[in-house]
Short mmCIF file of C-alpha atoms and ligand atoms in Angstrom, two decimals:
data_model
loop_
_atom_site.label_atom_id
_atom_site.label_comp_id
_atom_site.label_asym_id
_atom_site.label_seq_id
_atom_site.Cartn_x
_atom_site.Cartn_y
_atom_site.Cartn_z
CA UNK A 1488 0.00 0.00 0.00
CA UNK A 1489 1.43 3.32 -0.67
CA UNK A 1490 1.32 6.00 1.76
CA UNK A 1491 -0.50 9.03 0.57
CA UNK A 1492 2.18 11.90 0.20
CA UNK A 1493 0.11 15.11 2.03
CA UNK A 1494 -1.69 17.52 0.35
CA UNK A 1495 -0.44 20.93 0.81
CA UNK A 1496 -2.24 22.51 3.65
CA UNK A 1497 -5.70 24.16 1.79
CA UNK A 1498 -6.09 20.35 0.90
CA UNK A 1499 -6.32 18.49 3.95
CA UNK A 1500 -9.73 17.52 3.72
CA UNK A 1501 -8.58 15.00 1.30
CA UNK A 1502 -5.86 13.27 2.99
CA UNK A 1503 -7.05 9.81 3.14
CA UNK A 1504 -4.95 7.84 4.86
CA UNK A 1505 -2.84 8.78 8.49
CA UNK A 1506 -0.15 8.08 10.30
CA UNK A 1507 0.07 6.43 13.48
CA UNK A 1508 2.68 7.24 15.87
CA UNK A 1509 3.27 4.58 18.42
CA UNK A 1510 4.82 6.58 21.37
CA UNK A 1511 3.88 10.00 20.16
CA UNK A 1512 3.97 11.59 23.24
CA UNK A 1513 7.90 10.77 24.09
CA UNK A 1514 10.84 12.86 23.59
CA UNK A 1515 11.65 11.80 19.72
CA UNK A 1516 7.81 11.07 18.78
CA UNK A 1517 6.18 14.53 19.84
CA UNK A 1518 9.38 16.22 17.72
CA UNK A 1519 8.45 13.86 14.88
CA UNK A 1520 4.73 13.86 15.07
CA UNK A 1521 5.36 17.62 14.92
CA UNK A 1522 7.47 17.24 11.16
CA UNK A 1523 4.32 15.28 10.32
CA UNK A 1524 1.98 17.91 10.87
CA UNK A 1525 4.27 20.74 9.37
CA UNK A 1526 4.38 18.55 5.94
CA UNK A 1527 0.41 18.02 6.52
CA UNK A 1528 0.39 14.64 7.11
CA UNK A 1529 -2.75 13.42 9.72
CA UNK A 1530 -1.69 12.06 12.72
CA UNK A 1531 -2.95 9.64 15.85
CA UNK A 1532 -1.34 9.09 18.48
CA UNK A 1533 -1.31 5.92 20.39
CA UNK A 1534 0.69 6.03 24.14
CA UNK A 1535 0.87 4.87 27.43
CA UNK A 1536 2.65 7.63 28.56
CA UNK A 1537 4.14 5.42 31.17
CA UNK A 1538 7.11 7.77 30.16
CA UNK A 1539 5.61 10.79 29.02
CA UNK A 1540 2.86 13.72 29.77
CA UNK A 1541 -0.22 14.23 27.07
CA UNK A 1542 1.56 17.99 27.28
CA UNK A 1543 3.73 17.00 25.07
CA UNK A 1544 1.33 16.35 22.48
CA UNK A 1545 -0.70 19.94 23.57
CA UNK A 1546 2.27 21.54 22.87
CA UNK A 1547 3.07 20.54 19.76
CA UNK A 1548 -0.65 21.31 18.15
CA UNK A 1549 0.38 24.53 19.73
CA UNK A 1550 3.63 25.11 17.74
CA UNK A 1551 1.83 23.62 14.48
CA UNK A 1552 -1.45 25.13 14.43
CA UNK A 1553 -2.75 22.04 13.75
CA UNK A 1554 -4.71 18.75 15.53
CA UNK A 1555 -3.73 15.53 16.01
CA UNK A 1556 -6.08 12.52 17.72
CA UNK A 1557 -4.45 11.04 20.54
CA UNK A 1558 -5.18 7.62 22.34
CA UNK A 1559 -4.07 6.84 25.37
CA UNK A 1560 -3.21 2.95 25.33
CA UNK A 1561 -0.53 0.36 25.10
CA UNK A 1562 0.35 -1.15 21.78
CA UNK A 1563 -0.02 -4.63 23.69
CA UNK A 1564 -3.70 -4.26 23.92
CA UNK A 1565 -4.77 -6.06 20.76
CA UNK A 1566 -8.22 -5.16 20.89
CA UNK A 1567 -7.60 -1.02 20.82
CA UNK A 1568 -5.17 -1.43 17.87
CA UNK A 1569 -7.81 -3.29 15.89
CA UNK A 1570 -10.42 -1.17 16.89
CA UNK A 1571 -7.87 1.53 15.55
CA UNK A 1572 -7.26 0.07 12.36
CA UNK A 1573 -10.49 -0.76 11.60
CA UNK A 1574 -12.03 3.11 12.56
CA UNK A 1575 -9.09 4.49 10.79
CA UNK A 1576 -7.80 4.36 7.13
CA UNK A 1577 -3.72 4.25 8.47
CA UNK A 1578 -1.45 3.88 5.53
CA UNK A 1579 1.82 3.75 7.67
CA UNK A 1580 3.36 3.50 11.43
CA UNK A 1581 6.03 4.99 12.97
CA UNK A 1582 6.83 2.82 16.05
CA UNK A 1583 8.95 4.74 18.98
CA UNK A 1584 6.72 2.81 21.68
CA UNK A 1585 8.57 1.18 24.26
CA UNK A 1586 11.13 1.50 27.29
CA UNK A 1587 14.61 2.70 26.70
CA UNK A 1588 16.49 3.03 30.10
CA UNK A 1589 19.83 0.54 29.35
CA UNK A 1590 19.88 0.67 33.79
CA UNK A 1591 16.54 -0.36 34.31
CA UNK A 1592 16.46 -3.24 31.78
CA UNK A 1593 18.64 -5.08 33.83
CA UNK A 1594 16.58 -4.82 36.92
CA UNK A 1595 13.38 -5.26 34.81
CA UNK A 1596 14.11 -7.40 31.87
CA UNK A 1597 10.23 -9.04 32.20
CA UNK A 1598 8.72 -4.86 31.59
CA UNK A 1599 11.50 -4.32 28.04
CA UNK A 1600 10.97 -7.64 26.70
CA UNK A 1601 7.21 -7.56 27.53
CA UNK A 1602 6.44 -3.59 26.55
CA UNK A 1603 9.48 -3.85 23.74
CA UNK A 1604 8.96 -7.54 21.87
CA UNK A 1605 5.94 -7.91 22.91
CA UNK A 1606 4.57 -4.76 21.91
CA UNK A 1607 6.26 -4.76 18.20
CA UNK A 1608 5.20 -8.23 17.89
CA UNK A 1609 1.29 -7.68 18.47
CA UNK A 1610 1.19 -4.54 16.57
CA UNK A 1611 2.55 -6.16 13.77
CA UNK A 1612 -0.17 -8.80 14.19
CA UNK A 1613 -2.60 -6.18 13.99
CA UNK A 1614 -1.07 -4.22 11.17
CA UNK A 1615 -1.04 -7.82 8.98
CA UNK A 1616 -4.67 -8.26 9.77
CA UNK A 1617 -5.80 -4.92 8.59
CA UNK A 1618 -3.30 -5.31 6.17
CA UNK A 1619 -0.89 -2.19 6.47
CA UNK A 1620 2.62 -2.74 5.54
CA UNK A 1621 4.36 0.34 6.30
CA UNK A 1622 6.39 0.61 9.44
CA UNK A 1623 9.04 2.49 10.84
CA UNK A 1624 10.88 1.11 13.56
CA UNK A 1625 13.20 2.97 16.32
CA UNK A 1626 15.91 1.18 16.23
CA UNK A 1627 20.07 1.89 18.17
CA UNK A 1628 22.96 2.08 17.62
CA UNK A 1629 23.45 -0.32 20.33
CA UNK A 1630 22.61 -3.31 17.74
CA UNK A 1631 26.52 -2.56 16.27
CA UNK A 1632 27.86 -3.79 20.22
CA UNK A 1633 31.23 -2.66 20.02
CA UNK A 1634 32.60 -2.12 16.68
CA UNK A 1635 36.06 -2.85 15.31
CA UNK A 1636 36.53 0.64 13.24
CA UNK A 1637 34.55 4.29 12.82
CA UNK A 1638 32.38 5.24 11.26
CA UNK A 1639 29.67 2.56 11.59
CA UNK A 1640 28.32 2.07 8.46
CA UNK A 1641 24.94 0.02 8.09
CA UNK A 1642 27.10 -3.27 6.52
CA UNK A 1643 28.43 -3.73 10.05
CA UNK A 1644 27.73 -7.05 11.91
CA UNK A 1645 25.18 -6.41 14.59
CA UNK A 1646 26.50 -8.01 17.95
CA UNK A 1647 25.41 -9.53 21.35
CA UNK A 1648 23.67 -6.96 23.20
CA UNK A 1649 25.08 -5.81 26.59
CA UNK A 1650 21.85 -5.65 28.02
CA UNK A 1651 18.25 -6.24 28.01
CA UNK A 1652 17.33 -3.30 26.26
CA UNK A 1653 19.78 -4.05 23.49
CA UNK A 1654 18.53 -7.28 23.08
CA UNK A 1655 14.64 -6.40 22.54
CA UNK A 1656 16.11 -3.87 19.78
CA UNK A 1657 18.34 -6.91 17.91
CA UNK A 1658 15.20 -9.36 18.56
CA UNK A 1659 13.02 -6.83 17.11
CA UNK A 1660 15.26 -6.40 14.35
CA UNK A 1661 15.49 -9.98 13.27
CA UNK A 1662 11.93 -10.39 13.70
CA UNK A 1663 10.90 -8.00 11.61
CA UNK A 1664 13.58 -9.23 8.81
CA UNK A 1665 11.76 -12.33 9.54
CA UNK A 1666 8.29 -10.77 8.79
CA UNK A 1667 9.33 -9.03 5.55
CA UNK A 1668 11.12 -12.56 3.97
CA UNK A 1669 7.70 -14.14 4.47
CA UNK A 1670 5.50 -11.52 3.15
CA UNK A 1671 6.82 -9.52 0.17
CA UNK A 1672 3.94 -6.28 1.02
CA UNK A 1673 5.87 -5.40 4.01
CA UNK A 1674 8.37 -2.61 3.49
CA UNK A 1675 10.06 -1.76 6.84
CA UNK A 1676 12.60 0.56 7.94
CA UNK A 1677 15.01 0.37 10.72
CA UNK A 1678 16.18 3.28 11.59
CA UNK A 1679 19.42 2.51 13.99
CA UNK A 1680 19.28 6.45 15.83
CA UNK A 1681 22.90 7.98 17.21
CA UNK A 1682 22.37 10.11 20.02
CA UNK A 1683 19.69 12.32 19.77
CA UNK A 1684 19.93 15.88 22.15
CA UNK A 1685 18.80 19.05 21.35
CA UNK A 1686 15.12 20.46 21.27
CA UNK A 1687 12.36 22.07 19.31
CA UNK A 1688 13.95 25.85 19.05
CA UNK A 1689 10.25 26.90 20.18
CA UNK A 1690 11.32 25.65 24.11
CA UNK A 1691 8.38 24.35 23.98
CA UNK A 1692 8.99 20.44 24.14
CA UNK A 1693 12.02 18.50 24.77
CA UNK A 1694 13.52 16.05 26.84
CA UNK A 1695 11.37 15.28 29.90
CA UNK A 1696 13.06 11.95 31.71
CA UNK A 1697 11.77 10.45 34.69
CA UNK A 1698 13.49 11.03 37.93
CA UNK A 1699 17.60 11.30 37.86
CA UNK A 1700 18.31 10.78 33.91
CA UNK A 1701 20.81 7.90 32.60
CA UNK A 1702 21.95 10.04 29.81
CA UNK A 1703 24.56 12.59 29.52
CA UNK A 1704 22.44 15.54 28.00
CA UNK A 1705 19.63 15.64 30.13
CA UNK A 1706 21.97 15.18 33.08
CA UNK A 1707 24.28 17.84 32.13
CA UNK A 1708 21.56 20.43 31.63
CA UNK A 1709 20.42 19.39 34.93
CA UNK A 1710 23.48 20.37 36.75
CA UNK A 1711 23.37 23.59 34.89
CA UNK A 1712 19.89 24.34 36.09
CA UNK A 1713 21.00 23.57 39.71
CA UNK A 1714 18.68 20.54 40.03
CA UNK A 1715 21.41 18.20 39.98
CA UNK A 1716 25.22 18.96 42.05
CA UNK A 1717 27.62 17.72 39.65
CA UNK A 1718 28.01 15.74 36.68
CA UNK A 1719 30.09 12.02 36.32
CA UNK A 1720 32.49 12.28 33.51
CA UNK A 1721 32.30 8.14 33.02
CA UNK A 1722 36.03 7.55 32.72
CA UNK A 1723 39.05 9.12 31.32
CA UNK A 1724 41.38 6.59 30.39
CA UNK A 1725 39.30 5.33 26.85
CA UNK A 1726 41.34 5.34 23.73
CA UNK A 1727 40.35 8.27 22.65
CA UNK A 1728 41.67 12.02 21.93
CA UNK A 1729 40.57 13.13 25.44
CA UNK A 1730 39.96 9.62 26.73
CA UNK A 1731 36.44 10.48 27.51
CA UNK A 1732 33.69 8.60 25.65
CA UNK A 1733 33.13 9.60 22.19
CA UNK A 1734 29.25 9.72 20.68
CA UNK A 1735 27.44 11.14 17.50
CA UNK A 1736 24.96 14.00 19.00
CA UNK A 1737 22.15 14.42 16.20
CA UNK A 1738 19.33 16.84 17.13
CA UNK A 1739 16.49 15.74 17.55
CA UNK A 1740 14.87 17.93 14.96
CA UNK A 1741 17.06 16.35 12.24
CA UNK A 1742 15.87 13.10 13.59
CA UNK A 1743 12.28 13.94 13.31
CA UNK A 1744 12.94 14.74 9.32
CA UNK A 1745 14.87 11.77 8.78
CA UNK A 1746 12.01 9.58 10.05
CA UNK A 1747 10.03 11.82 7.19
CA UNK A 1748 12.01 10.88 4.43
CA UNK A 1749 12.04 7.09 5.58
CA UNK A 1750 8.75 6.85 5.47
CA UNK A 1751 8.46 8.64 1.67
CA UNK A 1752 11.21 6.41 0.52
CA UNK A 1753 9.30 2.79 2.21
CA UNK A 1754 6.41 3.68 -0.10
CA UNK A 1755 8.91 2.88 -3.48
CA UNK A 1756 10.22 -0.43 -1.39
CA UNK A 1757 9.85 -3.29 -0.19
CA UNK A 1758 11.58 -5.51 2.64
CA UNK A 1759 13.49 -3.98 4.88
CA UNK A 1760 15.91 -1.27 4.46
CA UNK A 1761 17.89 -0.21 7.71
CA UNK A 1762 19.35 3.48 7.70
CA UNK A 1763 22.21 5.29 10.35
CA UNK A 1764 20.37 8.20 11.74
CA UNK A 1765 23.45 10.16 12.82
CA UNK A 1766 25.59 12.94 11.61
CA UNK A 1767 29.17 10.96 10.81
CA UNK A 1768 30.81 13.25 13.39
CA UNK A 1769 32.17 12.28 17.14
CA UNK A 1770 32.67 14.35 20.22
CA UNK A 1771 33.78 13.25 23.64
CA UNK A 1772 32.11 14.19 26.90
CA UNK A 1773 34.75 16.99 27.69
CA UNK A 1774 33.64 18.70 24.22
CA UNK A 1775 30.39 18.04 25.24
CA UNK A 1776 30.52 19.80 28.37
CA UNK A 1777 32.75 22.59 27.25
CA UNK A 1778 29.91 23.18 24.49
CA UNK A 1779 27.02 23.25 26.54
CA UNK A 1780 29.25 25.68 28.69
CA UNK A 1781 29.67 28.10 26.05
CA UNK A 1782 25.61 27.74 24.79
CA UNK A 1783 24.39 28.46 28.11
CA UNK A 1784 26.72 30.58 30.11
CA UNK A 1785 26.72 28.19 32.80
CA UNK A 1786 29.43 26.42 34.39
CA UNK A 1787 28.60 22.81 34.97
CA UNK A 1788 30.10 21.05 37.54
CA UNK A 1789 31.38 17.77 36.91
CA UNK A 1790 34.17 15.19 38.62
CA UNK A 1791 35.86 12.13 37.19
CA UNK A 1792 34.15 8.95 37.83
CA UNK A 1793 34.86 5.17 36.74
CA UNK A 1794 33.92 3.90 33.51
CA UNK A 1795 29.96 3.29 33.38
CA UNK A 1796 29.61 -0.78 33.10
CA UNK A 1797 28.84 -1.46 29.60
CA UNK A 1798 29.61 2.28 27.78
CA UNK A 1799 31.69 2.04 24.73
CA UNK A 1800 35.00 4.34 23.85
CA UNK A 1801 33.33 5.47 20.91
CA UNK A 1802 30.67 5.65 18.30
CA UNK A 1803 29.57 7.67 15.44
CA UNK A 1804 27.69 7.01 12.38
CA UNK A 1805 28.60 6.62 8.69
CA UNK A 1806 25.63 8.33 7.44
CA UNK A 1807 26.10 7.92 3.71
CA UNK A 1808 23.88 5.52 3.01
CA UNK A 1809 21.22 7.59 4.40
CA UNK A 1810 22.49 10.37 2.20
CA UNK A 1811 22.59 8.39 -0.92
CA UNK A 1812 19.22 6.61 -0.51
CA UNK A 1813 16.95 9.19 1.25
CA UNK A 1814 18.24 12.53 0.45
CA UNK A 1815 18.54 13.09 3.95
CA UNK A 1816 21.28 14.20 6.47
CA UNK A 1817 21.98 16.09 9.68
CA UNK A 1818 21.89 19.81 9.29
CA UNK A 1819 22.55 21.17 12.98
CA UNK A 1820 25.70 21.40 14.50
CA UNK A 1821 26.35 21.38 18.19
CA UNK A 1822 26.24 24.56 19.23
CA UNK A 1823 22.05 24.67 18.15
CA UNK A 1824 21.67 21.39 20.08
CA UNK A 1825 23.25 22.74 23.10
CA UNK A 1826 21.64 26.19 22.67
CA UNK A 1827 18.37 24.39 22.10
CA UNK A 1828 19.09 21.84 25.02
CA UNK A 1829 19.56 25.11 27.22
CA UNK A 1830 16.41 27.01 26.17
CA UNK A 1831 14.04 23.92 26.42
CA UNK A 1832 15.56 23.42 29.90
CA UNK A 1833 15.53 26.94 31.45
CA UNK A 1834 12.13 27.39 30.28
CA UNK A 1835 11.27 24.06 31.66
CA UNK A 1836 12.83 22.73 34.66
CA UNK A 1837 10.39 20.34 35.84
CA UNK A 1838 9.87 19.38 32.54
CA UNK A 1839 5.87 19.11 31.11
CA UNK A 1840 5.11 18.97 35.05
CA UNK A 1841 6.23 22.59 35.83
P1 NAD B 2200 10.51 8.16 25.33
O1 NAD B 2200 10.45 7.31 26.54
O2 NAD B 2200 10.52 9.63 25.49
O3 NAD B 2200 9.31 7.77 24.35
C1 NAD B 2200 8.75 6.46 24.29
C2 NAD B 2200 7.23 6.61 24.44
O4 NAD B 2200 6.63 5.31 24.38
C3 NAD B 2200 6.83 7.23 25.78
O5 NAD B 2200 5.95 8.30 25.53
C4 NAD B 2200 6.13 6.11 26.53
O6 NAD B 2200 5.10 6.57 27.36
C5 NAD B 2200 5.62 5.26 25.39
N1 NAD B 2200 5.43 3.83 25.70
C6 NAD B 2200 6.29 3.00 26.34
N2 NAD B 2200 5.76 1.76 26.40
C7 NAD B 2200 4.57 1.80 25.76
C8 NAD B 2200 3.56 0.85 25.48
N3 NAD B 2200 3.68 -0.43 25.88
N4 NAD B 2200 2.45 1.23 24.80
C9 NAD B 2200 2.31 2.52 24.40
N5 NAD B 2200 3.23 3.48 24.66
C10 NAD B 2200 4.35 3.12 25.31
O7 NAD B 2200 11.77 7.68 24.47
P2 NAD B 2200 12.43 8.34 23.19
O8 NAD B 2200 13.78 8.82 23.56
O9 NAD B 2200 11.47 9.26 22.52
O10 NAD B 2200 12.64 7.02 22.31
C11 NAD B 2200 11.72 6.62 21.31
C12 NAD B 2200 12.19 5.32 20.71
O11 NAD B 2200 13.51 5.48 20.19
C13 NAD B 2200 12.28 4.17 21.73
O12 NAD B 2200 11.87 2.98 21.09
C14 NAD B 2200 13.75 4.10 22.06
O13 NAD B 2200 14.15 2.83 22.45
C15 NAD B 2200 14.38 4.49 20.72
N6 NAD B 2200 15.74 5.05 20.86
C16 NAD B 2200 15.95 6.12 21.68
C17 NAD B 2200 17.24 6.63 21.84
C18 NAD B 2200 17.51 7.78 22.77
O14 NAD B 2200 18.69 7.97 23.13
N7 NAD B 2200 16.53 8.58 23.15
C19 NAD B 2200 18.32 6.05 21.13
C20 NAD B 2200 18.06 4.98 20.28
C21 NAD B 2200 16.75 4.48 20.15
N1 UFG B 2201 28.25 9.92 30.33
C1 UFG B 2201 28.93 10.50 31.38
N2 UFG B 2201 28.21 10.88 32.47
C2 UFG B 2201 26.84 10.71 32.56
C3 UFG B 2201 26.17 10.12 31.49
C4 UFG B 2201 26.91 9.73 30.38
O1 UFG B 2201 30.15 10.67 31.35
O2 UFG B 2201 26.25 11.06 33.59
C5 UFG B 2201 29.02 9.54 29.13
C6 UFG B 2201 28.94 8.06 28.78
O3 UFG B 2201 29.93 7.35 29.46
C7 UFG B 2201 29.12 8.10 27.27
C8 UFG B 2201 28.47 9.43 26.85
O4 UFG B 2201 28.44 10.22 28.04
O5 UFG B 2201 30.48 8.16 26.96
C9 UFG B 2201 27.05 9.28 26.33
O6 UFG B 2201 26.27 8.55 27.27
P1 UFG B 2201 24.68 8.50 27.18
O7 UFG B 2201 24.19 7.76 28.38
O8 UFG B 2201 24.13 9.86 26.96
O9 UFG B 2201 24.42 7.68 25.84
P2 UFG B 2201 24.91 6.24 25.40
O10 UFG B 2201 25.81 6.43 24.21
O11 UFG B 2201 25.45 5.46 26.53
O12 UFG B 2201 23.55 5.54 24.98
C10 UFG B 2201 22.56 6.17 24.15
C11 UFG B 2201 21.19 5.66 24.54
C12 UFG B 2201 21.07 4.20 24.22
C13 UFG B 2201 21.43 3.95 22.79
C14 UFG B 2201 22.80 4.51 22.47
C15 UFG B 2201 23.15 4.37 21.02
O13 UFG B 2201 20.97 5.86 25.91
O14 UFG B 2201 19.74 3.80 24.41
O15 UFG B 2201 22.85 5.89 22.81
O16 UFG B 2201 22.15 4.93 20.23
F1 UFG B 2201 21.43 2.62 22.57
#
């Protein structure tokens, strides 16, 4: 089934299929569901938001001038999603629902492979049955393990996981190459995301973790704001330039549009097609911090700590393929994903709660 490229905006009455967006209400799905509604796509929402506020989603018909439908649910509940199929003519999904904390997965593998496998698994069921073929998946980075060379280029061997959460990604990932060998309609893509920071340049939605965050953005900005005391540089002896850890930083915003242009390019393919989301370039955490620094006029405390069981030295993307085959690639450099970062976080430091 192709997926009906939007109308431009004085058509929208005639858009007949939507989108739905799977975890729409999360940090990367409320930046993407707000690309779709720029390019006039129609959009429904399905979340839990066991991770998330229905803010999110307020905010971003705010910044677009335009609605979405939003369902609060789980994408294990069989039942809604047919009901949802059936009451809606859906030409594609974009699936970002699921847990993501690396930490947590190891206290709580049942809740990752249950919410993450299980999840993916039933809403393809329910996507076969109402026969829609289109899906975008949310894939990491982490399914490279710990690579031999840089850049990581999509031909790379995936490896064992470190960790639950790794391994519902790579068993997602085989399963759906699984799905698409057995039925030719499906076309699939994987996108395997860097490191996605930054925020909408509105301050109006961002990052909002739970509690103490895991990852190095959020935490940093954190410390800036005061909320947090200092920040753990996670070793200093890796083999690398500073020997701090070295990542690919996309913005989030350039994520959102490459999950736009996978889902126009899935509607000339079939199978599955897996794509780098990341912008080929590394920095280390003292770069990172010095960065943010600089962006925000804030000092941020940190100290060196250990090495983080399970981090990496480094990892950035080879993003040519995604280039070459989707006309896509990063446009923002670091300095707008810290200065975005900032504003988001000033403006919001109890995140959608405050
Ligand atoms: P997020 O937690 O902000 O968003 C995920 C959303 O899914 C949340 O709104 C949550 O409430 C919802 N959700 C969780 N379980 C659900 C369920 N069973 N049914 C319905 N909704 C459910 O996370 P994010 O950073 O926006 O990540 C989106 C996707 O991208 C995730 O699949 C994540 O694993 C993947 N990913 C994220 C990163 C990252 O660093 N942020 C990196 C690589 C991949
Ligand atoms: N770091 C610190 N202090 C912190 C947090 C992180 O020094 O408080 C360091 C880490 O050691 C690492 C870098 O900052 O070198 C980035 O760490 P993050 O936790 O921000 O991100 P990761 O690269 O560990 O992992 C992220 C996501 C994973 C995803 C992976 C690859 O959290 O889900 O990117 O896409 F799998």
């Amino acid at each position: 089934m192709l997926i009906n490229t939007p109308p431009s905006s004085d058509q929208n009455s005639n858009i007949t299929s939507k989108i739905l967006v799977t975890g729409g209400a999360g940090y990367i799905g409320s930046h993407t569901t707000l690309a779709l509604l720029n390019a006039g796509f129609n959009v429904i929402v399905l979340d839990n938001l066991t991770n998330s506020s229905a803010e999110s989603l307020s905010r971003v018909q705010r910044i677009s001038g335009k609605t979405l439908e939003f369902i609060q649910g789980d994408v294990r509940d069989r039942k809604l999603l047919d009901h949802l199929f059936t009451t809606h003519s859906i030409g594609a999904v974009l699936h970002f629902a699921g847990l993501k904390a690396v930490g947590e997965s190891v206290v709580k593998p049942l809740d990752y492979f249950s919410n993450n496998v299980v999840g993916s698994v039933n809403l393809c069921e329910a996507m076969a049955h109402a026969q829609v073929f289109n899906l975008v998946f949310s894939s990491s980075a982490t399914v490279y393990g710990t690579p031999k060379e840089m850049p990581i280029s999509e031909s790379f061997p995936t490896a064992e996981p470190t960790n639950p959460y790794g391994h519902t990604k790579l068993i997602i990932e085989d399963f759906l190459q699984s799905l698409a060998k057995s039925d030719p309609r499906w076309s699939i893509a994987l996108l395997r995301y860097f490191n996605p920071v930054g925020a909408h340049q509105s301050g109006l939605i961002g990052e909002a973790p739970n509690g103490t965050p895991n990852n190095l953005m959020p935490y940093m900005s954190q410390v800036a704001i005061g909320k947090l005391k200092f920040l753990s540089v996670f070793g200093t002896d890796y083999p690398t330039h500073d020997g701090t850890g070295v990542r690919d930083y996309i913005h989030v915003l350039d994520l959102a549009d490459g999950h736009l242009s996978a889902l126009k390019a899935i509607s000339n393919r079939t199978g599955v097609n897996i794509w780098n989301l990341g912008t080929g370039i590394g920095y280390s955490v003292l770069e990172l911090i010095r960065a943010f620094e600089l962006a925000s006029g804030q000092a941020v405390t940190y100290q060196i700590a250990e090495r983080r069981p399970g981090d990496i030295a480094e990892c950035w993307a080879d993003p040519t393929k995604a280039a070459d085959e989707l006309g896509w690639k990063a446009n923002r450099g670091l300095t707008e994903m810290m200065t975005d970062t900032w504003r988001w976080q000033q403006a919001n430091p109890e995140g959608y709660g405050g």
